[in-house]
Short mmCIF file of C-alpha atoms and ligand atoms in Angstrom, two decimals:
data_model
loop_
_atom_site.label_atom_id
_atom_site.label_comp_id
_atom_site.label_asym_id
_atom_site.label_seq_id
_atom_site.Cartn_x
_atom_site.Cartn_y
_atom_site.Cartn_z
CA MET A 133 -0.20 -0.16 -0.25
CA TYR A 134 2.76 2.52 1.05
CA GLU A 135 5.35 0.61 -1.02
CA ALA A 136 6.20 2.53 -3.96
CA LEU A 137 8.31 6.27 -2.81
CA THR A 138 6.47 9.26 -3.39
CA PRO A 139 7.91 12.00 -5.60
CA VAL A 140 8.80 13.85 -2.32
CA SER A 141 10.76 11.03 -0.96
CA GLU A 142 12.19 9.87 -4.57
CA MET A 143 13.46 14.11 -3.66
CA LEU A 144 14.89 13.29 -0.79
CA SER A 145 16.37 10.06 -1.62
CA ARG A 146 19.05 12.74 -3.34
CA ASN A 147 19.63 14.21 -0.12
CA LEU A 148 20.18 11.43 2.37
CA ASP A 149 23.57 12.81 3.44
CA MET A 150 22.28 16.00 4.46
CA LEU A 151 19.47 14.47 6.04
CA CYS A 152 20.73 11.09 7.75
CA HIS A 153 23.41 13.54 9.87
CA GLN A 154 21.37 12.96 12.81
CA PRO A 155 18.22 10.46 13.85
CA LEU A 156 15.39 13.05 12.80
CA LEU A 157 12.17 13.19 14.03
CA VAL A 158 9.80 12.66 11.36
CA CYS A 159 5.93 13.76 10.94
CA GLY A 160 3.55 14.88 8.30
CA LEU A 161 2.19 13.42 5.42
CA LEU A 162 4.08 10.48 5.61
CA GLU A 163 2.60 8.11 2.58
CA ASP A 164 5.84 5.22 2.56
CA ASP A 165 8.32 3.95 3.52
CA LEU A 166 10.92 7.02 3.78
CA PRO A 167 11.30 6.48 7.38
CA GLY A 168 13.07 2.81 6.31
CA LEU A 169 15.10 4.75 3.53
CA LEU A 170 16.54 7.00 6.27
CA ALA A 171 16.87 3.85 8.45
CA ALA A 172 19.32 1.97 5.63
CA HIS A 173 22.03 5.32 5.07
CA GLY A 174 21.74 6.76 9.27
CA PRO A 175 20.55 6.38 12.95
CA ALA A 176 16.76 5.12 12.30
CA PRO A 177 14.28 8.23 12.34
CA ARG A 178 11.67 8.37 15.20
CA VAL A 179 8.62 8.58 13.36
CA PHE A 180 5.35 10.39 14.84
CA THR A 181 1.95 9.95 13.08
CA THR A 182 -1.51 11.39 13.39
CA ASP A 183 -3.05 8.45 10.96
CA PHE A 184 -3.73 5.44 12.36
CA ARG A 185 -3.37 3.90 8.82
CA TYR A 186 0.29 4.58 8.35
CA PHE A 187 1.01 3.94 12.18
CA GLN A 188 -0.58 -0.15 11.73
CA TRP A 189 1.29 -0.62 8.26
CA LEU A 190 4.56 1.06 9.45
CA SER A 191 4.14 -1.08 12.85
CA SER A 192 3.83 -4.22 10.86
CA HIS A 193 6.84 -3.38 8.43
CA ASN A 194 9.63 -2.56 10.33
CA ASP A 195 10.83 -2.65 13.35
CA MET A 196 10.54 1.15 13.80
CA GLN A 197 7.99 1.95 16.48
CA PRO A 198 5.97 4.83 15.03
CA GLU A 199 4.09 7.26 17.62
CA PHE A 200 0.48 7.44 16.80
CA GLY A 201 -1.37 10.00 18.89
CA ALA A 202 -2.66 14.22 18.93
CA ALA A 203 1.15 15.24 19.15
CA PRO A 204 4.70 13.11 19.91
CA THR A 205 5.47 12.15 23.28
CA ALA A 206 8.15 14.37 24.77
CA THR A 207 11.19 12.97 24.41
CA PRO A 208 14.08 15.31 22.71
CA ALA A 209 15.05 15.23 19.53
CA ALA A 210 17.96 16.06 17.56
CA GLY A 211 16.48 17.10 14.24
CA LEU A 212 12.97 17.48 12.03
CA LEU A 213 11.69 16.53 9.13
CA LEU A 214 8.02 17.72 8.32
CA LEU A 215 6.50 16.34 4.95
CA MET A 216 4.01 19.43 4.32
CA PRO A 217 0.27 17.91 5.21
CA LYS A 218 -2.37 19.02 3.08
CA ALA A 219 -3.47 21.76 5.37
CA LYS A 220 -1.70 24.37 6.12
CA ALA A 221 -2.81 24.61 9.90
CA GLU A 222 -1.73 21.59 10.48
CA ALA A 223 1.44 22.43 9.66
CA HIS A 224 1.55 25.17 12.10
CA TYR A 225 0.33 22.97 14.79
CA LEU A 226 2.56 20.35 14.10
CA LEU A 227 5.64 22.69 14.44
CA ALA A 228 4.34 24.10 17.13
CA ALA A 229 4.19 20.53 18.47
CA CYS A 230 7.68 19.00 17.62
CA LEU A 231 10.15 22.37 17.80
CA PRO A 232 9.88 22.25 21.11
CA LEU A 233 11.59 19.11 21.73
CA LEU A 234 14.63 19.91 19.83
CA PRO A 235 17.70 22.39 21.09
CA PRO A 236 18.34 25.32 19.73
CA GLY A 237 20.72 24.64 16.50
CA ALA A 238 19.03 21.79 15.49
CA PRO A 239 18.79 21.33 12.13
CA VAL A 240 14.84 21.51 10.58
CA PHE A 241 13.75 20.22 7.06
CA ILE A 242 10.13 21.12 5.62
CA ALA A 243 9.99 18.79 2.26
CA GLY A 244 6.24 18.59 0.37
CA ASP A 245 4.96 18.52 -3.11
CA ASN A 246 5.15 22.21 -4.87
CA LYS A 247 1.23 22.19 -5.56
CA GLY A 248 0.69 21.03 -1.60
CA GLY A 249 2.09 24.30 -0.02
CA VAL A 250 5.46 23.36 0.38
CA LYS A 251 6.37 27.11 -0.30
CA ALA A 252 4.81 28.78 2.76
CA ALA A 253 8.22 26.45 4.61
CA PRO A 254 9.63 29.89 5.31
CA LYS A 255 7.08 31.52 6.54
CA LEU A 256 6.05 29.12 8.39
CA LEU A 257 9.48 28.64 10.11
CA ALA A 258 9.97 32.83 10.47
CA PRO A 259 9.39 32.28 14.19
CA TRP A 260 12.03 30.20 14.57
CA CYS A 261 14.58 30.14 12.60
CA GLU A 262 16.80 33.49 10.93
CA GLN A 263 16.87 32.23 7.76
CA VAL A 264 15.39 29.01 5.73
CA ASN A 265 17.11 27.59 2.24
CA LYS A 266 15.53 25.74 -0.34
CA VAL A 267 18.15 23.51 -0.90
CA ASP A 268 16.50 20.98 -3.09
CA SER A 269 13.59 20.90 -5.79
CA ALA A 270 12.43 18.19 -8.30
CA ARG A 271 9.37 16.18 -9.63
CA ARG A 272 7.71 18.78 -8.94
CA ALA A 273 8.48 18.34 -5.32
CA SER A 274 10.94 20.79 -2.86
CA LEU A 275 12.93 20.77 -0.21
CA TYR A 276 13.65 23.56 2.59
CA GLN A 277 16.65 23.40 5.53
CA ALA A 278 16.76 25.68 8.50
CA VAL A 279 19.03 25.92 11.51
CA LEU A 280 16.42 26.29 14.97
CA SER A 281 17.89 29.55 16.15
CA ARG A 282 15.37 30.34 19.09
CA PRO A 283 14.11 27.86 21.50
CA ALA A 284 9.99 26.65 20.71
CA PRO A 285 8.22 27.60 23.57
CA ALA A 286 6.22 24.11 25.16
CA PHE A 287 4.01 23.29 23.37
CA ALA A 288 0.24 24.21 24.70
CA ALA A 289 -2.39 22.09 23.70
CA ASP A 290 -5.30 23.57 24.29
CA ASP A 291 -4.02 26.76 22.37
CA TRP A 292 -4.99 25.10 19.59
CA VAL A 293 -8.67 23.97 20.51
CA GLY A 294 -11.16 26.14 17.93
CA ARG A 295 -15.16 26.06 18.62
CA TYR A 296 -18.30 26.92 17.29
CA PRO A 297 -21.91 26.99 18.67
CA LEU A 298 -24.15 24.02 17.19
CA GLU A 299 -27.08 26.10 17.94
CA GLU A 300 -29.88 24.19 17.03
CA GLU A 301 -28.35 21.27 19.23
CA HIS A 302 -27.27 23.37 21.64
CA LEU A 303 -23.70 21.87 21.89
CA THR A 304 -20.29 23.27 21.50
CA VAL A 305 -18.15 21.49 19.10
CA CYS A 306 -14.35 21.69 19.46
CA THR A 307 -12.30 20.98 16.60
CA LEU A 308 -8.44 20.85 16.02
CA PRO A 309 -6.27 21.67 13.04
CA GLY A 310 -6.65 19.74 9.48
CA VAL A 311 -10.20 18.10 11.43
CA PHE A 312 -12.96 18.37 9.00
CA SER A 313 -15.77 21.23 9.93
CA ALA A 314 -12.97 23.42 11.56
CA ASP A 315 -15.46 26.24 11.71
CA HIS A 316 -18.82 25.11 11.04
CA LEU A 317 -21.12 22.20 10.53
CA ASP A 318 -20.52 20.64 7.07
CA ALA A 319 -23.88 21.02 4.99
CA GLY A 320 -23.68 17.14 4.49
CA THR A 321 -24.27 16.98 7.67
CA ARG A 322 -26.34 18.80 8.70
CA LEU A 323 -29.29 17.02 6.85
CA LEU A 324 -28.05 13.61 8.15
CA LEU A 325 -28.76 15.10 11.88
CA ASN A 326 -32.08 16.47 10.60
CA ASN A 327 -32.73 12.93 8.85
CA ALA A 328 -31.54 10.72 11.82
CA GLY A 329 -34.62 10.00 13.39
CA ALA A 330 -35.16 8.67 17.52
CA LEU A 331 -31.90 6.32 17.60
CA HIS A 332 -31.64 3.50 20.10
CA GLY A 333 -29.17 0.41 21.27
CA ARG A 334 -25.46 0.50 20.19
CA VAL A 335 -24.56 3.23 17.51
CA LEU A 336 -21.25 3.71 16.05
CA ASP A 337 -20.27 7.21 14.30
CA PHE A 338 -18.19 6.35 11.31
CA GLY A 339 -15.52 8.89 10.56
CA CYS A 340 -16.36 10.66 13.19
CA GLY A 341 -14.33 13.88 12.37
CA ALA A 342 -14.99 16.50 15.51
CA GLY A 343 -17.70 14.46 16.93
CA VAL A 344 -20.70 16.65 15.96
CA ILE A 345 -22.47 13.97 14.78
CA GLY A 346 -22.29 11.62 18.08
CA ALA A 347 -22.63 13.88 20.08
CA SER A 348 -26.12 15.45 18.72
CA LEU A 349 -27.24 11.88 18.68
CA LEU A 350 -26.35 11.58 22.14
CA LYS A 351 -28.02 14.52 23.09
CA ARG A 352 -30.78 14.47 21.66
CA ASN A 353 -31.23 10.09 22.36
CA PRO A 354 -29.70 9.62 25.73
CA GLY A 355 -30.26 5.95 26.28
CA ILE A 356 -27.69 5.12 23.11
CA GLU A 357 -24.13 3.34 23.28
CA LEU A 358 -21.99 5.05 21.37
CA GLU A 359 -19.23 4.26 19.93
CA GLN A 360 -16.97 7.44 17.82
CA ILE A 361 -13.95 5.90 15.55
CA ASP A 362 -11.74 7.87 13.12
CA ILE A 363 -8.10 7.27 11.70
CA ASN A 364 -7.25 10.36 12.07
CA ALA A 365 -5.22 11.41 15.85
CA LEU A 366 -6.61 15.14 15.93
CA ALA A 367 -9.96 14.82 14.96
CA LEU A 368 -10.83 11.29 17.83
CA ALA A 369 -8.32 13.96 20.26
CA ALA A 370 -11.24 16.80 18.82
CA SER A 371 -13.75 14.09 19.46
CA ARG A 372 -12.96 13.72 22.30
CA LEU A 373 -12.93 17.60 23.56
CA THR A 374 -16.38 18.18 22.08
CA LEU A 375 -18.02 15.10 24.43
CA ALA A 376 -15.81 16.78 27.19
CA GLU A 377 -17.14 19.77 26.44
CA ASN A 378 -20.62 19.13 26.21
CA GLY A 379 -21.02 16.12 29.45
CA LEU A 380 -21.36 13.73 27.39
CA GLN A 381 -19.67 9.46 26.78
CA ALA A 382 -19.08 7.28 24.08
CA LYS A 383 -15.97 4.91 23.25
CA VAL A 384 -13.64 6.53 21.23
CA TYR A 385 -10.67 5.09 19.33
CA PRO A 386 -8.57 5.15 16.42
CA SER A 387 -9.87 2.41 13.73
CA ASP A 388 -8.77 2.42 9.77
CA GLY A 389 -12.81 1.46 8.65
CA LEU A 390 -14.05 -0.93 10.50
CA GLY A 391 -10.86 -2.93 11.07
CA GLU A 392 -10.99 -2.25 15.09
CA VAL A 393 -14.98 -2.41 15.66
CA GLN A 394 -16.12 -5.35 17.47
CA GLY A 395 -19.61 -6.46 17.66
CA HIS A 396 -22.63 -5.38 16.16
CA PHE A 397 -24.55 -2.08 16.02
CA ASP A 398 -27.90 -1.07 16.09
CA CYS A 399 -27.23 1.54 13.83
CA ILE A 400 -23.68 2.71 11.81
CA ILE A 401 -24.40 6.23 10.55
CA SER A 402 -21.60 8.42 8.88
CA ASN A 403 -21.21 12.05 6.64
CA PRO A 404 -18.11 9.19 5.16
CA PRO A 405 -14.66 10.37 3.79
CA PHE A 406 -14.43 11.05 0.15
CA HIS A 407 -11.05 11.54 -0.82
CA ALA A 408 -7.74 9.88 0.54
CA GLY A 409 -4.67 11.99 -0.08
CA LEU A 410 -2.36 12.85 -2.87
CA LYS A 411 -1.90 8.90 -3.52
CA THR A 412 -5.05 7.12 -4.56
CA PHE A 413 -5.48 3.95 -1.87
CA TYR A 414 -8.55 1.51 -1.78
CA ASP A 415 -11.66 3.27 -0.90
CA THR A 416 -12.50 3.58 2.54
CA THR A 417 -16.30 4.38 2.40
CA GLU A 418 -16.67 1.94 -0.76
CA THR A 419 -15.61 -1.02 1.66
CA LEU A 420 -17.80 0.37 4.26
CA LEU A 421 -20.64 -0.13 2.69
CA CYS A 422 -19.95 -3.52 1.09
CA ASP A 423 -19.35 -4.63 4.77
CA ALA A 424 -21.54 -2.22 7.11
CA LYS A 425 -23.75 -5.41 6.96
CA ARG A 426 -21.46 -7.66 8.74
CA TYR A 427 -21.62 -5.09 11.37
CA LEU A 428 -25.17 -4.81 12.15
CA LYS A 429 -27.67 -6.73 14.28
CA PRO A 430 -30.84 -7.80 12.43
CA GLY A 431 -33.17 -4.49 11.82
CA GLY A 432 -29.90 -2.58 12.33
CA SER A 433 -29.68 0.06 9.91
CA LEU A 434 -26.49 2.22 8.14
CA LEU A 435 -27.08 6.00 7.31
CA LEU A 436 -25.56 7.81 5.19
CA VAL A 437 -25.34 10.95 3.56
CA ALA A 438 -23.05 11.41 0.17
CA ASN A 439 -22.45 13.86 -2.58
CA ALA A 440 -25.94 13.14 -4.56
CA PHE A 441 -23.40 12.39 -7.59
CA LEU A 442 -21.67 9.84 -6.51
CA PRO A 443 -22.51 5.72 -7.43
CA TYR A 444 -23.01 5.31 -3.36
CA PRO A 445 -26.79 3.13 -3.94
CA ASP A 446 -25.58 0.70 -6.61
CA LEU A 447 -22.80 -0.64 -3.80
CA ILE A 448 -25.25 -0.37 -0.98
CA GLU A 449 -27.88 -2.15 -2.95
CA GLN A 450 -24.89 -4.71 -3.22
CA GLY A 451 -24.87 -4.76 0.32
CA PHE A 452 -27.46 -5.00 1.19
CA GLY A 453 -29.91 -5.88 -1.09
CA HIS A 454 -31.73 -2.59 -1.42
CA CYS A 455 -31.31 1.60 -0.48
CA GLU A 456 -33.93 3.99 0.30
CA THR A 457 -33.45 7.41 -0.45
CA LEU A 458 -34.76 9.30 3.22
CA ALA A 459 -33.93 12.86 1.78
CA ALA A 460 -32.07 14.76 -0.96
CA ASN A 461 -31.13 18.11 -1.73
CA GLY A 462 -29.25 20.60 -4.57
CA ARG A 463 -25.92 18.76 -3.68
CA PHE A 464 -26.54 15.56 -0.62
CA LYS A 465 -28.51 12.79 -0.51
CA ILE A 466 -29.23 10.70 2.70
CA TYR A 467 -29.06 6.84 1.93
CA ARG A 468 -30.60 4.23 4.65
CA ALA A 469 -30.36 0.40 4.40
CA THR A 470 -31.44 -2.29 7.12
CA ALA A 471 -29.52 -5.28 8.09
C1 LIG B 1369 -16.60 13.93 5.93
S1 LIG B 1369 -15.45 13.48 7.26
C2 LIG B 1369 -16.99 13.73 8.27
C3 LIG B 1369 -17.14 14.09 9.52
C4 LIG B 1369 -18.03 13.82 10.82
N1 LIG B 1369 -18.31 13.17 11.31
C5 LIG B 1369 -18.87 15.56 10.07
O1 LIG B 1369 -20.05 14.98 9.61
O2 LIG B 1369 -18.39 16.51 10.11
C6 LIG B 1369 -15.48 12.28 7.11
C7 LIG B 1369 -13.93 12.17 8.57
O3 LIG B 1369 -13.81 10.16 8.35
C8 LIG B 1369 -12.09 10.17 8.64
N2 LIG B 1369 -11.99 9.01 7.81
C9 LIG B 1369 -11.21 8.92 6.62
N3 LIG B 1369 -10.41 7.96 6.36
C10 LIG B 1369 -10.86 7.19 7.37
C11 LIG B 1369 -10.81 5.90 7.83
N4 LIG B 1369 -10.46 4.65 6.96
N5 LIG B 1369 -11.01 4.93 8.45
C12 LIG B 1369 -12.33 5.66 9.47
N6 LIG B 1369 -12.28 7.08 9.98
C13 LIG B 1369 -11.78 7.75 8.14
C14 LIG B 1369 -11.06 11.39 7.93
O4 LIG B 1369 -10.38 11.49 9.17
C15 LIG B 1369 -12.96 12.62 8.63
O5 LIG B 1369 -12.60 12.85 9.42
#
C-alpha cells in the first residue's frame, strides 16, 4: 500500500547525506517507507504520525515503533523533518508540537509537493529560524532547510482548540487543525442529522471528525451506547474534547475503516470520507458500504450522507439488497439500508 516512494521521497533520496547526519523526528504527510530509506542510510528516524493506517502499516512493516497520537511524546529530538501536510493549519500545529523537542542549533527540514503548500516553509519557520533555504527541488517537490535559532515555547495543546456552537442542538463543537468542518457544521452533516430520527441501542459514528454526529445523537437520544471511530488522531482528540465540553460520554478509538470495530450495532451512521490524500488508496467508503451489514444487528441500519453524484446507491444495494433514499437536496442525499 505504501510500497512505492512518493515524488517527495524520491527527491529526498538525493539528499540522504544531509538528512542522515542525526536521527530525525519525522512527521506530517507520510505516504511511503521514507523512514526505512532514512534508516538504511543512517540513524533510524523517530516517526510521529496522526494517521492510524500509516501507523499500523509502519508498525507491521519494520521495527521502527512509530508514535500515533495528537502530539509526539515529550522526548528530546536531534532534528525535524516535516512532510508538508495538506492543511497549512496542521503544519503550524505540527511545528508547534515538535519544535520544542529540539535544542537550539538543531536542523529543521520541510519537504513537500510544490502543489501541496511547501512554498510556505520560510513563513512557517520564520518565528524560530533566522534563515530558511531551499536546498533542492525536483519532480515537482521541494526541500527547505533551516536551523532552529530560537527555542520554541512549550507546546500548549489547549491553544489549538477551536470552538463553534451548534445552536439547534445546544452543543459546542471542539475542533483541531486539519479536522473536517473546522469552523462550521458541514451542510451534508446537517442534512444527515435532520434525517437521523430517533435511535436506540449501540450506535457507531464512523469517521467522527470533530464528533458532531455522535454528540448530537447523544444529546437527542441519551440512552444510546455510542462509539466514535476515525483514522485521524486529531479528529479523535477533537471528538473527545467535544464530548467533554458537553458533558457527554462515548467510546472513542482509532480505526481504519471498520478494522478495529467489535461486535454488532443497531446503527452505523456516517458522513464518510471521499478523498484519500494525494495517493489513491482502496476506497474506505466503498469498503464500508460492502462490509457494514456484517457489523449490524438484524434490523440495524446504515445511515449515510453523500454527495448526490456519487454512485453509492448501487454499492449499498450490492451490500444490502436494497437502498432507500430518505432525503435529498441539490448537493446531498441521505441513504438508509437495513440489515
Ligand atoms: C467527511 S468527514 C466527516 C466528519 C464528521 N463525521 C462530520 O460529519 O463533520 C470524514 C471523516 O472520516 C475520517 N476517515 C477518513 N478515512 C478513514 C478511514 N479509513 N477510517 C476511518 N475514518 C476515516 C476522516 O478523518 C474524517 O474525519
